[in-house]
Amino acid sequence: MGARRGRRAAAALRGARRLCHWGPLVALAVVAVCSATALADAALWYWPLDTAGGSVNFIVLLNWTVMILYNYFNAMFVGPGYVPLGWAPEKSQDCMYLQYCKVCQSYKAPRSHHCRKCNRCVMKMDHHCPWINNCCGYQNHASFTLFLLLAPLGCIHASFIFVMTMYTQLYNRISFGWSSVKIDMSAAKRDPRPIIPFGLSAFAASLFALGLALGTTIAVGMLFIIQMKVILTNKTSIESWIEEKAKDRIQYYQTGETFIFPYDMGSKWKNFKQVFTWSGIPEGDGLDWPVRDGCHQYSLTIEQLKQKADKRVRSVRYRAVEDYSGVCCPVTKGVKTFFTTPCTEEPRIALSKGDLILATRGLKHWMYGEKILDSAADGGIRERGWFPRKCVEKCQYDSEMDQPMDGEKKSR
């Protein structure tokens, strides 16, 4: 009994920590403002609840809020599902096709990736979403996508309520004169005065909520379209990137290979059912996946190993010539460096003069690579992240210095 209470307390603490993050706090604040304002506008000033249409409208608005929050909290607290610590394939010879995670002390199952924020290997990882402060992956992909669908639909309905409320209330307060048009916010000219008057503060609140709703509709709607594109091909955002790099690698080396994505079932409906099911529980166990005919169970992981080896070949060794604190937008490294900081959640790495870095990709004013720690032997742990290009110079006597950088060949 004591152990069970301890587990419940630990789960509650993890949930509280997950909520206490800027992403969920901002997302829930937007939902609260839009929902509360829409419900108040509809009930008080636009469509009274004593009419059948007003009652139905109010119930639909309330239903949007409930469904949005249900799928949002499902995506946040159910989580993506993690590869068990110490996991290894049943057949020991299959280990040669998989990468090994030193943090989780296990092999990375097909379609799984290690998340630096969650500090675990995530099954079918799509991305780490700051708005739910969790990864989107195998178990919560459907809930996350439904949230991305329902949020814009609810915001469109709320926007209609905001516009109609402001229109009807302002129309009832406009006085047309011979030379001017006056708006009296103190009372309606035609309709009976409501219990709570629609004053200037209510107008400002409706206008502010309208801006939030329209912004959410555009931003979240675009994310929904992106998610549906990858779902209908049975991919994740990371796997789409891996497929693109596979084509680049084959074209760069002219190997004559043909990379076929193994998890595309050949039908959009079949791919759709891999994520959305009537039971709400995704198919499979998150470790083994059905593959299309002619593909190997480890086709994707074999390609990842090839890309990892290719990245080591193409990496260029640099030496730090200036100190860099690791801040996102360094003021002292130049105006161009400040304004072109990479728009990504990938970390920055602090540099001290003399540090060695293996750069794997780069932009015009920034580079991404791994800092080789003094205490690490070859193949040891490295710190990875972005750093300003002007803080480093290429090592002139390094065996890898003539290799072209992946980022210089093609900026991603």
PDB file of C-alpha atoms in Angstrom, residues 49 74-75 216 223 236 255 260 284 307 338 341:
ATOM      1  CA  LEU A  49     -29.866  30.983 -23.735  1.00  0.00           C
ATOM      2  CA  ASN A  74      -4.063  13.067 -23.216  1.00  0.00           C
ATOM      3  CA  ALA A  75      -1.169  14.122 -25.418  1.00  0.00           C
ATOM      4  CA  THR A 216      -4.266  30.154 -33.186  1.00  0.00           C
ATOM      5  CA  LEU A 223       0.779  22.329 -37.882  1.00  0.00           C
ATOM      6  CA  THR A 236       7.186  11.056 -38.709  1.00  0.00           C
ATOM      7  CA  THR A 255      26.010   4.687 -55.327  1.00  0.00           C
ATOM      8  CA  ILE A 260      12.373   2.824 -50.218  1.00  0.00           C
ATOM      9  CA  GLY A 284       1.397  -2.683 -32.405  1.00  0.00           C
ATOM     10  CA  GLN A 307      24.135   8.346 -42.549  1.00  0.00           C
ATOM     11  CA  PHE A 338      22.640  38.053 -33.433  1.00  0.00           C
ATOM     12  CA  THR A 341      20.422  32.707 -34.716  1.00  0.00           C
TER      13      THR A 341
END
